[in-house]
Short mmCIF file of C-alpha atoms and ligand atoms in Angstrom, two decimals:
data_model
loop_
_atom_site.label_atom_id
_atom_site.label_comp_id
_atom_site.label_asym_id
_atom_site.label_seq_id
_atom_site.Cartn_x
_atom_site.Cartn_y
_atom_site.Cartn_z
CA MET A 262 20.37 -30.88 -2.08
CA ARG A 263 18.07 -33.90 -3.46
CA ILE A 264 15.66 -35.36 -1.28
CA GLU A 265 17.81 -38.45 -1.90
CA THR A 266 21.04 -37.32 -0.62
CA LEU A 267 19.01 -35.63 2.21
CA ALA A 268 17.34 -38.85 3.33
CA ILE A 269 20.84 -40.30 3.82
CA HIS A 270 22.65 -37.51 4.97
CA ALA A 271 20.77 -34.83 6.71
CA GLY A 272 21.10 -35.18 10.50
CA ARG A 273 24.06 -37.59 10.55
CA ASN A 274 27.69 -37.26 10.75
CA PRO A 275 30.08 -39.63 11.29
CA ASP A 276 30.52 -40.16 14.88
CA PRO A 277 33.38 -37.61 16.37
CA ALA A 278 34.59 -39.80 19.14
CA THR A 279 34.98 -42.99 17.03
CA GLY A 280 34.66 -42.76 13.57
CA ALA A 281 31.94 -44.61 13.60
CA ILE A 282 29.48 -44.05 10.22
CA ALA A 283 26.31 -45.35 12.17
CA PRO A 284 25.32 -43.27 14.80
CA PRO A 285 25.45 -44.59 18.59
CA ILE A 286 22.56 -44.74 20.34
CA TYR A 287 22.72 -42.58 23.18
CA LEU A 288 20.47 -44.02 26.59
CA SER A 289 21.70 -41.90 28.97
CA THR A 290 19.12 -40.02 30.24
CA THR A 291 21.26 -36.96 31.92
CA PHE A 292 24.07 -34.68 30.86
CA GLU A 293 26.87 -34.00 32.62
CA ARG A 294 27.01 -29.81 33.38
CA GLU A 295 30.17 -27.63 33.60
CA ALA A 296 31.95 -26.61 36.52
CA ASP A 297 29.98 -23.00 35.90
CA GLY A 298 26.74 -24.77 35.81
CA SER A 299 26.46 -24.56 31.89
CA TYR A 300 25.43 -27.52 29.49
CA PRO A 301 28.37 -27.24 27.17
CA HIS A 302 26.44 -29.81 24.36
CA ASP A 303 23.32 -28.24 24.74
CA TYR A 304 21.54 -31.77 25.93
CA LEU A 305 20.37 -31.69 29.64
CA TYR A 306 17.81 -34.83 30.27
CA THR A 307 16.52 -36.84 27.60
CA ARG A 308 12.75 -36.35 28.13
CA THR A 309 13.95 -32.48 26.69
CA ASN A 310 16.66 -33.36 24.33
CA ASN A 311 18.60 -36.44 23.43
CA PRO A 312 21.20 -36.49 20.24
CA ASN A 313 19.08 -39.41 18.49
CA ARG A 314 15.99 -37.23 18.58
CA ALA A 315 17.96 -34.06 17.75
CA SER A 316 19.14 -36.42 14.82
CA LEU A 317 15.60 -37.52 13.75
CA GLU A 318 14.37 -33.82 13.70
CA GLN A 319 16.76 -32.19 11.89
CA CYS A 320 16.72 -35.21 9.52
CA LEU A 321 12.69 -34.74 8.86
CA THR A 322 12.98 -30.96 8.65
CA ALA A 323 15.35 -31.29 6.28
CA LEU A 324 12.88 -33.60 4.30
CA GLU A 325 10.04 -31.53 4.24
CA GLY A 326 11.49 -28.04 3.69
CA GLY A 327 10.82 -26.65 7.07
CA VAL A 328 12.59 -24.91 9.88
CA ALA A 329 12.08 -27.01 12.97
CA ALA A 330 10.57 -30.76 13.88
CA ALA A 331 9.39 -31.91 17.10
CA ALA A 332 9.66 -35.98 17.11
CA PHE A 333 6.86 -37.67 19.29
CA ALA A 334 6.39 -41.06 20.38
CA SER A 335 3.41 -41.91 17.98
CA GLY A 336 1.65 -39.86 15.20
CA SER A 337 -1.13 -40.12 17.21
CA ALA A 338 1.14 -38.10 19.98
CA ALA A 339 1.67 -35.65 17.25
CA THR A 340 -1.30 -35.09 16.45
CA ALA A 341 -3.09 -34.74 19.83
CA ALA A 342 -0.01 -32.12 20.61
CA VAL A 343 -1.51 -29.99 17.46
CA PHE A 344 -4.25 -29.34 18.58
CA GLN A 345 -3.50 -29.21 22.44
CA ALA A 346 -2.11 -26.07 21.47
CA LEU A 347 -5.33 -24.74 20.81
CA ALA A 348 -7.55 -23.13 23.21
CA PRO A 349 -11.02 -24.33 24.56
CA GLY A 350 -13.37 -22.60 22.65
CA ASP A 351 -11.31 -22.46 19.52
CA HIS A 352 -13.05 -24.07 16.41
CA VAL A 353 -11.11 -26.88 14.18
CA ILE A 354 -12.41 -27.68 10.48
CA ALA A 355 -11.28 -31.26 9.92
CA PRO A 356 -12.15 -33.85 7.15
CA ASN A 357 -15.06 -36.41 7.26
CA GLU A 358 -12.78 -38.70 5.30
CA ALA A 359 -9.46 -39.53 7.71
CA TYR A 360 -7.51 -41.97 9.43
CA SER A 361 -9.97 -42.74 11.79
CA GLY A 362 -8.11 -42.00 15.02
CA THR A 363 -7.98 -38.21 14.37
CA PRO A 364 -11.71 -37.81 14.18
CA LEU A 365 -11.76 -40.31 17.39
CA LEU A 366 -9.30 -37.57 19.04
CA LEU A 367 -10.98 -34.59 18.05
CA ASN A 368 -14.64 -36.06 19.13
CA SER A 369 -13.53 -37.95 22.58
CA VAL A 370 -10.70 -36.31 23.92
CA PHE A 371 -10.48 -32.80 22.44
CA ALA A 372 -14.53 -32.26 22.71
CA THR A 373 -14.56 -32.54 26.48
CA TRP A 374 -11.49 -30.26 26.71
CA GLY A 375 -13.68 -27.60 25.05
CA LEU A 376 -12.40 -27.62 21.54
CA GLU A 377 -15.31 -27.30 18.64
CA VAL A 378 -14.94 -29.45 15.12
CA THR A 379 -17.13 -29.12 12.18
CA PHE A 380 -16.01 -32.26 9.94
CA VAL A 381 -16.80 -31.53 6.33
CA ASP A 382 -15.66 -32.75 2.50
CA MET A 383 -12.43 -30.82 2.73
CA THR A 384 -12.02 -31.72 -1.74
CA CYS A 385 -15.09 -29.34 -1.44
CA VAL A 386 -13.52 -25.91 -0.99
CA ALA A 387 -17.57 -24.34 -1.10
CA GLU A 388 -18.12 -26.84 2.41
CA VAL A 389 -15.11 -25.59 3.33
CA GLN A 390 -15.85 -22.12 3.10
CA GLN A 391 -19.20 -22.65 4.54
CA ALA A 392 -17.66 -24.03 7.94
CA ILE A 393 -15.57 -20.96 8.95
CA GLN A 394 -16.24 -19.50 11.88
CA PRO A 395 -15.13 -16.16 13.91
CA ASN A 396 -13.42 -18.94 15.83
CA THR A 397 -11.66 -20.85 13.65
CA ARG A 398 -8.09 -21.87 14.43
CA LEU A 399 -7.27 -24.69 12.34
CA LEU A 400 -7.92 -26.51 9.15
CA TRP A 401 -6.36 -30.22 8.90
CA ILE A 402 -6.11 -31.82 5.68
CA GLU A 403 -5.30 -35.77 5.21
CA THR A 404 -4.61 -36.06 1.44
CA PRO A 405 -4.45 -38.67 0.16
CA SER A 406 -7.22 -39.79 2.65
CA ASN A 407 -7.71 -42.73 4.24
CA PRO A 408 -8.82 -45.29 2.67
CA MET A 409 -11.07 -43.66 -0.35
CA LEU A 410 -7.68 -41.88 -1.07
CA LYS A 411 -9.43 -38.86 -1.58
CA ILE A 412 -7.70 -35.88 -3.31
CA THR A 413 -7.50 -32.06 -1.22
CA ASN A 414 -6.25 -29.05 -3.08
CA LEU A 415 -3.41 -28.07 -0.72
CA SER A 416 -2.97 -24.81 -2.40
CA GLU A 417 -6.68 -23.86 -2.13
CA ILE A 418 -7.60 -24.57 1.63
CA THR A 419 -4.33 -23.28 2.87
CA ALA A 420 -5.42 -19.85 1.24
CA LEU A 421 -8.83 -19.98 2.52
CA ALA A 422 -7.05 -20.83 6.13
CA HIS A 423 -4.69 -18.25 5.97
CA GLN A 424 -7.50 -15.45 4.37
CA THR A 425 -9.65 -16.67 7.82
CA GLY A 426 -6.61 -16.28 10.06
CA ALA A 427 -6.58 -19.67 10.64
CA ILE A 428 -3.43 -22.29 10.37
CA CYS A 429 -3.62 -25.10 7.99
CA VAL A 430 -2.04 -28.63 8.71
CA CYS A 431 -1.21 -31.66 6.40
CA ASP A 432 -0.95 -34.85 7.47
CA ASN A 433 1.35 -36.24 5.09
CA THR A 434 1.32 -39.87 6.53
CA TRP A 435 0.44 -41.44 3.20
CA ALA A 436 2.24 -39.46 0.92
CA THR A 437 5.94 -38.67 2.49
CA PRO A 438 7.65 -36.01 1.97
CA LEU A 439 8.65 -37.76 -0.95
CA LEU A 440 5.71 -37.27 -3.28
CA GLN A 441 4.25 -34.32 -1.80
CA GLN A 442 5.33 -31.03 -0.11
CA PRO A 443 3.16 -29.14 1.75
CA PHE A 444 5.05 -26.53 3.17
CA GLN A 445 5.74 -25.62 -1.23
CA HIS A 446 1.47 -25.04 -0.77
CA GLY A 447 2.28 -22.73 2.24
CA VAL A 448 0.56 -25.18 4.73
CA ASP A 449 2.22 -24.09 8.57
CA LEU A 450 2.18 -27.54 10.17
CA VAL A 451 3.19 -30.92 8.63
CA VAL A 452 2.45 -34.22 10.77
CA HIS A 453 3.23 -37.34 10.24
CA SER A 454 2.60 -40.98 11.63
CA THR A 455 6.93 -42.22 10.91
CA THR A 456 5.54 -45.81 12.07
CA LYS A 457 4.55 -45.99 8.31
CA TYR A 458 6.42 -44.82 5.51
CA LEU A 459 9.30 -43.14 7.04
CA SER A 460 10.58 -46.09 9.41
CA GLY A 461 9.21 -48.51 6.73
CA HIS A 462 9.82 -51.70 8.54
CA SER A 463 6.60 -52.00 10.91
CA ASP A 464 9.09 -52.25 13.44
CA VAL A 465 8.63 -48.75 15.47
CA LEU A 466 6.43 -46.72 16.41
CA GLY A 467 6.60 -42.91 16.10
CA GLY A 468 5.23 -39.11 14.73
CA ALA A 469 6.24 -35.60 14.00
CA VAL A 470 5.13 -32.11 13.95
CA ILE A 471 7.37 -30.04 11.27
CA ALA A 472 6.75 -26.57 11.06
CA ARG A 473 7.29 -24.30 8.15
CA THR A 474 8.21 -21.22 10.02
CA ASP A 475 9.08 -21.02 13.41
CA SER A 476 5.60 -19.61 15.10
CA GLU A 477 4.54 -19.00 18.27
CA ARG A 478 2.13 -22.53 17.83
CA PHE A 479 5.09 -23.96 16.86
CA GLN A 480 6.81 -23.03 19.96
CA THR A 481 3.83 -24.68 21.99
CA ILE A 482 3.84 -27.20 20.01
CA ARG A 483 7.60 -28.12 21.57
CA HIS A 484 6.64 -27.17 24.83
CA LEU A 485 3.89 -29.53 24.71
CA GLN A 486 6.44 -32.82 23.43
CA THR A 487 9.33 -31.54 26.03
CA THR A 488 6.63 -31.30 29.14
CA GLY A 489 3.98 -33.85 28.09
CA GLY A 490 6.88 -36.22 27.49
CA ALA A 491 4.89 -38.30 24.95
CA VAL A 492 8.42 -38.76 23.03
CA PRO A 493 10.00 -41.39 21.17
CA SER A 494 13.16 -43.58 22.92
CA PRO A 495 16.57 -43.13 21.34
CA PHE A 496 16.53 -46.24 19.94
CA ASP A 497 12.90 -45.55 18.17
CA CYS A 498 14.81 -42.33 17.08
CA TRP A 499 17.66 -44.51 15.33
CA LEU A 500 15.60 -47.02 13.75
CA THR A 501 13.56 -44.33 12.29
CA LEU A 502 16.60 -42.39 10.85
CA ARG A 503 18.12 -45.70 9.72
CA GLY A 504 14.84 -46.53 7.81
CA ILE A 505 14.51 -42.81 6.09
CA GLN A 506 17.99 -43.59 4.50
CA THR A 507 15.90 -45.77 2.03
CA LEU A 508 13.10 -43.82 2.32
CA PRO A 509 13.12 -42.34 -1.54
CA TYR A 510 13.72 -45.69 -3.20
CA ARG A 511 11.43 -47.52 -1.26
CA VAL A 512 8.28 -44.99 -1.78
CA LYS A 513 9.38 -45.18 -5.61
CA ALA A 514 9.11 -48.88 -5.94
CA HIS A 515 5.69 -48.91 -3.72
CA ALA A 516 4.30 -46.08 -6.05
CA ASP A 517 4.96 -48.15 -8.90
CA HIS A 518 3.70 -51.31 -7.67
CA ALA A 519 0.62 -50.11 -6.66
CA TYR A 520 -0.03 -48.33 -9.96
CA SER A 521 0.32 -51.74 -11.78
CA VAL A 522 -1.94 -53.56 -8.65
CA ALA A 523 -4.86 -50.95 -9.36
CA LYS A 524 -4.64 -51.21 -12.98
CA PHE A 525 -5.22 -55.05 -12.63
CA LEU A 526 -7.75 -54.66 -9.96
CA HIS A 527 -9.74 -51.93 -12.83
CA GLN A 528 -10.09 -54.47 -15.18
CA HIS A 529 -11.35 -57.50 -13.20
CA PRO A 530 -14.83 -58.54 -13.37
CA ALA A 531 -14.80 -59.44 -9.42
CA VAL A 532 -13.77 -55.57 -8.71
CA GLU A 533 -16.87 -52.79 -7.84
CA ALA A 534 -14.08 -49.84 -8.07
CA VAL A 535 -10.54 -49.47 -7.41
CA HIS A 536 -9.80 -46.31 -5.61
CA TYR A 537 -6.25 -45.07 -6.44
CA PRO A 538 -5.62 -40.98 -7.65
CA GLY A 539 -2.92 -43.10 -9.82
CA LEU A 540 -5.86 -43.88 -12.11
CA PRO A 541 -7.45 -41.19 -14.79
CA HIS A 542 -10.96 -41.95 -13.51
CA HIS A 543 -10.44 -40.95 -10.06
CA PRO A 544 -11.93 -37.80 -9.22
CA GLY A 545 -8.71 -36.33 -7.66
CA HIS A 546 -6.56 -37.32 -10.34
CA SER A 547 -5.87 -33.99 -12.18
CA VAL A 548 -5.43 -32.13 -8.53
CA ALA A 549 -2.87 -35.76 -7.83
CA VAL A 550 -1.16 -34.92 -10.84
CA GLU A 551 -0.54 -31.07 -9.79
CA GLN A 552 0.52 -31.34 -6.38
CA MET A 553 1.86 -34.43 -5.66
CA ARG A 554 5.04 -36.31 -7.71
CA GLY A 555 3.76 -39.86 -7.82
CA PHE A 556 0.62 -41.51 -6.30
CA GLY A 557 1.46 -43.61 -3.56
CA GLY A 558 1.62 -47.05 -2.33
CA MET A 559 -1.95 -46.93 -0.64
CA LEU A 560 -5.33 -48.23 -2.62
CA SER A 561 -8.53 -49.40 -1.84
CA VAL A 562 -11.10 -51.78 -4.08
CA GLN A 563 -14.67 -52.35 -3.27
CA ILE A 564 -15.43 -55.79 -4.07
CA LYS A 565 -18.43 -57.18 -6.03
CA GLY A 566 -21.10 -58.87 -3.32
CA GLY A 567 -21.02 -57.12 -0.59
CA ARG A 568 -19.10 -57.42 3.00
CA ASP A 569 -18.76 -61.67 2.74
CA ARG A 570 -17.12 -61.43 -0.45
CA ALA A 571 -14.55 -59.12 0.63
CA PHE A 572 -14.08 -60.70 3.58
CA ALA A 573 -13.37 -63.83 1.26
CA VAL A 574 -10.97 -62.53 -0.82
CA ALA A 575 -8.70 -61.07 2.80
CA ALA A 576 -9.07 -64.83 3.79
CA ASN A 577 -7.66 -66.35 0.37
CA VAL A 578 -5.07 -64.09 0.33
CA LYS A 579 -1.65 -66.07 0.54
CA LEU A 580 1.07 -63.39 0.00
CA PHE A 581 -0.73 -60.15 1.59
CA SER A 582 -0.71 -60.36 5.56
CA ARG A 583 -4.41 -58.96 6.98
CA ALA A 584 -3.22 -56.74 9.10
CA THR A 585 -3.51 -52.66 10.05
CA SER A 586 -1.46 -50.04 9.13
CA LEU A 587 0.62 -49.56 6.29
CA GLY A 588 4.03 -48.24 4.22
CA SER A 589 5.60 -51.39 5.65
CA VAL A 590 8.16 -53.11 2.61
CA GLU A 591 5.60 -56.30 3.06
CA SER A 592 2.21 -56.31 1.43
CA LEU A 593 -1.27 -55.61 4.36
CA ILE A 594 -4.56 -56.17 3.38
CA GLU A 595 -7.88 -55.34 5.53
CA HIS A 596 -11.45 -54.74 5.56
CA ARG A 597 -11.34 -51.39 6.38
CA ALA A 598 -14.99 -50.70 8.08
CA SER A 599 -14.53 -54.03 10.63
CA ILE A 600 -11.13 -52.31 12.42
CA GLU A 601 -12.55 -48.64 12.26
CA GLY A 602 -15.98 -50.08 13.76
CA ALA A 603 -19.68 -48.51 14.59
CA GLY A 604 -20.24 -45.15 12.98
CA THR A 605 -17.90 -45.60 10.57
CA ARG A 606 -18.94 -44.27 6.78
CA THR A 607 -16.14 -46.69 4.63
CA PRO A 608 -18.32 -49.06 2.71
CA ASP A 609 -18.66 -52.41 3.69
CA ASN A 610 -16.88 -54.08 0.78
CA LEU A 611 -13.89 -52.40 1.06
CA LEU A 612 -10.30 -53.82 0.99
CA ARG A 613 -7.66 -51.37 1.73
CA LEU A 614 -4.44 -52.11 0.65
CA SER A 615 -0.77 -51.17 1.54
CA ILE A 616 1.08 -52.19 -1.31
CA GLY A 617 4.60 -53.47 -0.37
CA LEU A 618 8.12 -54.01 -1.89
CA GLU A 619 7.39 -57.69 -3.07
CA HIS A 620 7.43 -58.32 -7.02
CA PRO A 621 4.13 -56.68 -8.22
CA ASP A 622 3.57 -59.78 -10.53
CA ASP A 623 3.51 -61.84 -7.55
CA LEU A 624 1.23 -59.16 -5.66
CA ILE A 625 -0.92 -59.31 -8.77
CA ALA A 626 -0.95 -63.14 -8.97
CA ASP A 627 -2.03 -63.22 -5.43
CA LEU A 628 -4.76 -61.43 -5.77
CA GLU A 629 -6.02 -62.67 -8.75
CA GLN A 630 -6.06 -66.46 -7.07
CA ALA A 631 -8.13 -64.79 -4.05
CA LEU A 632 -10.28 -62.64 -6.00
CA ASN A 633 -11.11 -65.87 -8.30
N1 LIG B 812 -1.78 -40.65 10.44
C1 LIG B 812 -2.31 -41.53 9.46
C2 LIG B 812 -2.97 -40.84 8.38
C3 LIG B 812 -2.38 -42.42 9.94
O1 LIG B 812 -2.73 -43.70 9.28
C4 LIG B 812 -2.10 -43.26 11.28
C5 LIG B 812 -1.75 -44.49 11.94
O2 LIG B 812 -2.40 -45.78 10.94
C6 LIG B 812 -1.88 -41.89 12.25
C7 LIG B 812 -1.71 -41.07 11.77
C8 LIG B 812 -1.29 -42.55 13.64
O3 LIG B 812 -0.38 -42.97 14.06
P1 LIG B 812 0.40 -43.50 14.86
O4 LIG B 812 -0.43 -44.90 14.78
O5 LIG B 812 1.78 -43.78 15.07
O6 LIG B 812 -0.06 -43.05 16.09
#
């Protein structure tokens, strides 16, 4: 089945009790046992499993082409579970350019827990190779990366991980399974912040880990999910599953609109640089063409004149909202360095844009008046 069909049907069936097309929300925290002590419906207690979470996990598994998924209360909880599934003393290779919460977790939580980490430029295979140690157990990829839209070669880095006896994990939040299928490149686990494109409406926090094969590592992640209990509520699962139904068509439009905006910004005299993998001059363009089915709805732009000019542009937009996050129907603009804080590598004149589903001509007109 094609992904457009899976997005609508995977994990969903009309409710057998009533015929309802939209699934009920199962708020019950506990489920009845038979007289013999068994659980005929396989549900025991909602932290261990819940019908809405099971539906969402089935759908995510189908979209990524994996074998199983574990849904979490946030993308960060999903990321943390992946690192927690390692042992103290293990070594992780992570990108030096990624969603700032990922290095924050590694440096502030997992360093004290005894996890070793080396940050490298994941787009440079030689640099990744040099960072490998005898205790390297996990390579983390985020492509396109936040906020410079760097493109990492999924097949090359996964091959390197496997030669080393490590696993490869890809944060697929920005691309979504519609534009990028990491399992086709041998990646072992996919992580999502479902808060973004998958749910798609800035109204529900969530995350997931999806497995290509039923490994011992994934079983540990499942154990962390149900024992640690950082699970999404039934309503969160319901909202996310509802959002996913329109994901394919939203993502196509996000990508089309972002391409139009990127082309406009690229030729504007007030712009120093545009970072969008769909533009032919982007350093990751040829790899993106090979491994993606579109270039996504995110882009970053550096404004001539430095931080103050960038702030002025963000201050003058009318249609874009000045807010963090991404992947929703409305367009957002953000001065990324100031949200990342001290130690950020993000240029001071960079604005990150999440391009929404408004008409692209209106978005371009808004940016044009703000730039002028
Ligand atoms: N991964 C990426 C690429 C993100 O952009 C984010 C959030 O912005 C996360 C993970 C963390 O997700 P959450 O905010 O749902 O914890």
